[in-house]
Short mmCIF file of C-alpha atoms in Angstrom, two decimals:
data_model
loop_
_atom_site.label_atom_id
_atom_site.label_comp_id
_atom_site.label_asym_id
_atom_site.label_seq_id
_atom_site.Cartn_x
_atom_site.Cartn_y
_atom_site.Cartn_z
CA MET O 16 39.05 -27.48 -10.66
CA SER O 17 37.18 -30.41 -12.27
CA PHE O 18 33.79 -29.95 -13.90
CA ALA O 19 32.23 -32.04 -11.12
CA LYS O 20 33.67 -29.80 -8.40
CA LEU O 21 32.72 -26.70 -10.35
CA GLY O 22 29.16 -27.97 -10.70
CA LEU O 23 28.98 -28.78 -7.00
CA PHE O 24 30.30 -25.33 -6.11
CA PHE O 25 27.71 -23.68 -8.33
CA LEU O 26 24.92 -25.78 -6.83
CA VAL O 27 25.96 -24.89 -3.28
CA PHE O 28 26.16 -21.20 -4.25
CA VAL O 29 22.68 -21.24 -5.79
CA VAL O 30 21.17 -23.01 -2.78
CA ALA O 31 22.86 -20.60 -0.34
CA ALA O 32 21.75 -17.56 -2.34
CA THR O 33 18.19 -18.92 -2.52
CA VAL O 34 18.04 -19.52 1.23
CA LEU O 35 19.44 -16.03 1.92
CA LEU O 36 17.00 -14.35 -0.45
CA TYR O 37 14.03 -16.23 0.97
CA SER O 38 14.92 -15.55 4.61
CA GLN O 39 16.01 -11.92 4.26
CA GLN O 40 13.65 -10.60 1.60
CA ARG O 41 11.37 -8.77 4.03
CA ARG O 42 14.27 -6.53 5.03
CA LEU O 43 14.42 -5.46 1.40
CA ILE O 44 10.66 -5.22 0.89
CA PHE O 45 9.96 -3.31 4.11
CA PRO O 46 12.87 -0.87 4.67
CA ALA O 47 11.29 1.13 7.50
CA PRO O 48 12.89 4.60 7.77
CA ALA O 49 15.03 5.08 10.87
CA GLN O 50 13.66 8.61 11.36
CA TYR O 51 9.96 9.13 11.95
CA PRO O 52 7.63 11.71 13.54
CA GLN O 53 7.16 11.44 17.29
CA THR O 54 4.19 13.80 17.54
CA ALA O 55 1.32 14.75 15.28
CA PRO O 56 1.72 17.93 13.19
CA PRO O 57 -0.82 20.78 13.33
CA GLY O 58 -4.26 19.72 12.15
CA PHE O 59 -3.75 16.10 13.16
CA ARG O 60 -3.91 14.15 16.38
CA LEU O 61 -1.89 11.09 17.25
CA VAL O 62 -4.17 8.09 17.79
CA HIS O 63 -3.63 4.39 18.36
CA THR O 64 -5.22 1.37 16.75
CA GLN O 65 -5.30 -2.11 18.26
CA THR O 66 -4.62 -5.19 16.11
CA ASP O 67 -6.25 -8.54 16.71
CA ASP O 68 -2.85 -10.01 17.59
CA GLY O 69 -2.32 -7.51 20.40
CA LEU O 70 -0.26 -4.68 18.87
CA ARG O 71 -0.85 -1.01 19.58
CA LEU O 72 -0.05 1.00 16.46
CA THR O 73 0.23 4.73 15.81
CA ALA O 74 -1.78 6.70 13.26
CA PHE O 75 -2.49 10.35 12.46
CA HIS O 76 -6.13 11.45 12.30
CA ARG O 77 -7.70 14.57 10.88
CA PRO O 78 -11.50 14.87 11.13
CA ALA O 79 -13.64 15.33 8.04
CA GLU O 80 -15.66 18.44 7.42
CA PRO O 81 -19.45 17.89 7.42
CA GLY O 82 -20.57 15.86 4.43
CA LYS O 83 -17.05 14.82 3.44
CA LYS O 84 -15.55 11.34 3.25
CA THR O 85 -12.61 10.07 5.27
CA ILE O 86 -9.47 8.88 3.47
CA LEU O 87 -7.83 5.78 4.91
CA PHE O 88 -4.30 5.99 3.55
CA PHE O 89 -1.63 3.27 3.30
CA HIS O 90 1.84 4.57 2.42
CA GLY O 91 4.69 3.01 0.44
CA ASN O 92 7.32 0.65 1.82
CA GLY O 93 10.06 3.26 2.31
CA ASP O 94 7.81 5.99 3.66
CA ASN O 95 6.29 7.04 6.98
CA LEU O 96 3.49 9.27 8.28
CA LEU O 97 5.18 12.50 7.19
CA GLY O 98 5.24 11.24 3.61
CA ALA O 99 1.64 10.16 3.99
CA ILE O 100 0.71 13.74 4.89
CA GLU O 101 2.41 14.98 1.71
CA ALA O 102 0.61 12.39 -0.39
CA THR O 103 -2.81 13.42 0.97
CA ARG O 104 -2.48 17.20 1.19
CA GLY O 105 -4.94 17.74 -1.67
CA PRO O 106 -7.78 15.74 -0.10
CA ALA O 107 -7.01 17.41 3.25
CA VAL O 108 -7.43 20.91 1.78
CA ASN O 109 -10.61 19.62 0.15
CA GLY O 110 -12.06 18.99 3.62
CA ASN O 111 -11.82 15.21 3.60
CA GLY O 112 -10.97 13.43 6.81
CA LEU O 113 -7.72 11.47 7.00
CA LEU O 114 -6.59 8.42 8.90
CA LEU O 115 -2.94 7.83 8.02
CA VAL O 116 -1.94 4.31 8.96
CA GLU O 117 1.50 3.41 10.28
CA TYR O 118 2.49 -0.23 9.90
CA ARG O 119 3.88 -2.59 12.52
CA GLY O 120 7.67 -2.36 12.54
CA TYR O 121 7.48 1.24 11.26
CA GLY O 122 7.50 4.51 13.18
CA GLY O 123 8.50 2.93 16.48
CA ASN O 124 5.63 0.44 16.34
CA PRO O 125 6.14 -3.10 17.64
CA GLY O 126 6.05 -6.17 15.42
CA SER O 127 7.40 -7.08 11.98
CA PRO O 128 5.65 -6.31 8.68
CA GLY O 129 4.47 -8.89 6.18
CA GLU O 130 1.45 -9.37 3.94
CA ALA O 131 -0.91 -10.93 6.49
CA GLU O 132 0.40 -8.55 9.13
CA LEU O 133 -0.37 -5.44 7.05
CA TYR O 134 -3.89 -6.75 6.54
CA ARG O 135 -4.28 -7.00 10.31
CA ASP O 136 -3.04 -3.42 10.61
CA GLY O 137 -5.63 -2.34 8.06
CA ASP O 138 -8.44 -4.10 9.87
CA ALA O 139 -7.35 -2.39 13.09
CA ALA O 140 -7.67 0.97 11.34
CA MET O 141 -11.15 0.10 10.07
CA ARG O 142 -12.22 -0.88 13.59
CA TRP O 143 -10.86 2.40 14.93
CA LEU O 144 -12.88 4.36 12.38
CA ALA O 145 -16.02 2.39 13.24
CA ALA O 146 -15.49 3.11 16.94
CA GLU O 147 -15.32 6.81 16.04
CA GLY O 148 -18.69 6.56 14.33
CA ILE O 149 -17.27 6.63 10.79
CA ALA O 150 -19.04 3.96 8.74
CA ALA O 151 -17.18 1.98 6.08
CA ARG O 152 -19.45 3.48 3.40
CA ASP O 153 -17.96 6.90 4.26
CA VAL O 154 -14.36 5.69 3.87
CA ILE O 155 -12.27 5.99 0.71
CA VAL O 156 -9.31 3.60 0.89
CA VAL O 157 -6.13 4.84 -0.80
CA GLY O 158 -2.95 2.83 -1.24
CA ASN O 159 0.37 4.08 -2.62
CA SER O 160 2.87 1.55 -4.01
CA ILE O 161 3.05 -1.37 -1.55
CA GLY O 162 0.16 0.29 0.28
CA SER O 163 -1.95 -0.87 -2.67
CA GLY O 164 -1.83 -4.32 -1.05
CA PRO O 165 -3.56 -3.57 2.26
CA ALA O 166 -5.78 -0.97 0.55
CA THR O 167 -7.14 -3.54 -1.91
CA GLU O 168 -7.66 -6.10 0.84
CA MET O 169 -9.57 -3.59 2.98
CA ALA O 170 -11.82 -2.70 0.02
CA LEU O 171 -12.45 -6.42 -0.46
CA ARG O 172 -13.28 -7.08 3.21
CA HIS O 173 -15.28 -3.93 3.95
CA ASP O 174 -18.12 -2.11 2.19
CA VAL O 175 -16.12 1.08 1.58
CA ALA O 176 -17.04 4.07 -0.59
CA ALA O 177 -14.17 3.64 -3.06
CA LEU O 178 -10.70 2.21 -3.64
CA MET O 179 -7.89 4.34 -5.07
CA LEU O 180 -4.51 2.87 -6.03
CA VAL O 181 -1.57 5.16 -6.83
CA SER O 182 1.49 3.52 -8.40
CA GLY O 183 -0.04 0.20 -7.40
CA PHE O 184 1.06 -3.21 -8.61
CA SER O 185 -0.78 -6.24 -9.93
CA SER O 186 1.13 -8.46 -7.50
CA LEU O 187 4.45 -8.34 -5.68
CA PRO O 188 5.86 -11.30 -7.63
CA ASP O 189 5.10 -9.33 -10.82
CA VAL O 190 7.20 -6.41 -9.57
CA VAL O 191 10.07 -8.65 -8.46
CA GLY O 192 9.93 -10.64 -11.70
CA GLU O 193 10.18 -7.50 -13.84
CA ALA O 194 13.08 -6.12 -11.78
CA MET O 195 14.92 -9.42 -11.27
CA PRO O 196 13.79 -11.97 -13.87
CA PHE O 197 16.29 -14.51 -12.58
CA VAL O 198 14.41 -14.80 -9.24
CA PRO O 199 11.76 -17.55 -9.22
CA ARG O 200 8.31 -16.17 -8.45
CA TRP O 201 7.70 -18.81 -5.78
CA LEU O 202 10.51 -17.30 -3.72
CA VAL O 203 8.46 -14.14 -3.08
CA ARG O 204 6.78 -14.84 0.25
CA ASP O 205 4.36 -11.89 0.26
CA ARG O 206 2.04 -12.01 -2.75
CA PHE O 207 -0.27 -8.97 -2.49
CA ASP O 208 -2.32 -10.30 -5.41
CA ASN O 209 -4.20 -7.08 -6.13
CA ALA O 210 -5.17 -8.03 -9.68
CA GLY O 211 -6.68 -11.27 -8.45
CA LYS O 212 -8.89 -9.39 -5.99
CA LEU O 213 -10.07 -6.33 -7.91
CA ALA O 214 -12.96 -8.04 -9.69
CA ARG O 215 -14.46 -8.91 -6.28
CA VAL O 216 -14.22 -5.36 -4.89
CA LYS O 217 -17.75 -3.92 -4.89
CA ALA O 218 -16.70 -0.28 -4.57
CA PRO O 219 -15.70 2.00 -7.46
CA VAL O 220 -12.00 1.68 -8.30
CA PHE O 221 -9.59 4.42 -9.37
CA LEU O 222 -6.12 3.60 -10.74
CA MET O 223 -3.37 6.18 -11.27
CA HIS O 224 0.17 5.53 -12.48
CA GLY O 225 3.13 7.40 -13.94
CA ASP O 226 4.24 6.37 -17.42
CA ALA O 227 7.88 6.88 -16.38
CA ASP O 228 7.70 4.66 -13.30
CA THR O 229 10.74 2.37 -13.40
CA LEU O 230 10.15 0.72 -10.01
CA VAL O 231 6.54 -0.42 -10.44
CA LYS O 232 6.34 -0.44 -14.21
CA PRO O 233 3.22 0.75 -16.07
CA ALA O 234 2.59 -2.85 -17.15
CA ASN O 235 1.18 -3.28 -13.64
CA LEU O 236 -1.46 -0.67 -14.43
CA THR O 237 -2.36 -2.56 -17.60
CA ARG O 238 -2.85 -5.78 -15.63
CA LEU O 239 -4.89 -4.03 -12.95
CA GLN O 240 -7.09 -2.43 -15.59
CA GLY O 241 -7.56 -5.82 -17.22
CA ALA O 242 -8.73 -7.20 -13.89
CA ARG O 243 -11.14 -4.29 -13.39
CA PRO O 244 -12.29 -2.96 -16.80
CA ASP O 245 -14.77 -0.49 -15.26
CA ALA O 246 -12.08 1.25 -13.20
CA THR O 247 -11.26 4.91 -13.75
CA VAL O 248 -7.68 4.91 -15.07
CA VAL O 249 -5.23 7.81 -15.33
CA LEU O 250 -1.71 7.45 -16.76
CA VAL O 251 0.26 10.60 -15.88
CA PRO O 252 2.85 11.59 -18.53
CA GLY O 253 6.42 11.97 -17.29
CA ALA O 254 5.68 10.87 -13.72
CA GLY O 255 7.79 8.28 -11.95
CA HIS O 256 7.25 6.34 -8.76
CA GLU O 257 7.10 9.60 -6.78
CA LEU O 258 3.74 10.33 -8.43
CA ALA O 259 1.72 10.36 -5.19
CA TYR O 260 3.56 13.44 -3.89
CA THR O 261 3.19 15.60 -6.99
CA ALA O 262 0.78 18.49 -7.47
CA ALA O 263 -0.64 16.74 -10.54
CA ALA O 264 -1.55 13.66 -8.50
CA GLN O 265 -3.16 15.76 -5.78
CA ALA O 266 -5.35 17.59 -8.29
CA ILE O 267 -6.38 14.33 -9.98
CA LEU O 268 -7.24 12.70 -6.66
CA VAL O 269 -9.36 15.64 -5.54
CA ASP O 270 -11.19 15.83 -8.87
CA TRP O 271 -12.09 12.14 -8.68
CA ILE O 272 -13.16 12.36 -5.03
CA ASN O 273 -15.40 15.31 -5.88
CA LYS O 274 -16.87 13.46 -8.86
CA LEU O 275 -17.50 10.44 -6.64
CA ALA O 276 -19.38 12.65 -4.20
CA SER O 277 -21.47 14.29 -6.91
CA ASP O 278 -22.32 10.92 -8.47
CA SER O 279 -23.50 9.60 -5.10
CA VAL O 280 -25.83 12.58 -4.67
CA SER O 281 -27.34 12.46 -8.16
#
C-alpha cells in the first residue's frame, strides 16, 4: 500500500471514528440500568413530576420532619432510585425530607437524557416541591457524580439552602480529557460546566471527594475548590468513586447538614 493510500485510509478511519464517537457518546455517558424499582419502598411514596417539554417523570418522596430541610438528590449516570436511597440514608435517618429524582430515559421514564434535558428534569422537581409547599430556601440540592451537573444548575437557578457535590466534576470535558486524552474536548456534546457556575451560586457549597477516585479524579475537586474558595471541602482518604454510598460519606453529609442548620439559627 502506497503512503498516499495509507494516509487516505487513516484519514477515513479518523473521520469515521469521530462521527461515531460524536453520535453515540450519550449511550456511553448515560447507561441507564435495565433493572429499576417499580414501586416505592417503605417510607417513600412514588410521585410524578412534569417537565416543561411534556414528560411525566417518576421520583421517590419522603416528607421532612418538622424543622428539617428537604434533600433534592440527583444520582450518578449508572444508578437509579434504589442507589439514590442508599446514598441518602444518613440524611433520611436524620429526619430530612427527600425527593429522589429519576431522569428521563431512566427507570422506565420517557425521553432521552442530555445536559439541557437533565436541567429540565431538575426544574420539574423544583416545581413539584414548590407545589407541595416546600420553598426553595428549605431545599438542599445534592448531586453525585454526573448528578453534580443538574444539582449545580438548580442551585444557580433557584434560591436554595445549600449545594452539596459528592464525587462531582469541574466539567464533563475535563473528565473525558483525563480518561481519554486523545479525544478532542469539542467532541463532548454535554458540558456540565460546574466550575464555571460555582462562583455565581449564592448558597453555601459543600464539596466531597475520594482521594482514590479513578473515574472522576481528585483534580476535579481542586478545580471546583478554585472556582469556589469559600466552599467546605472534604477529601476522604482511601475512597473511590463509590464514596456516596459509604458510611463515612453519610456521616460527613449529616454533620454538615446539621452544622448548616445550626448556623442558620444562630
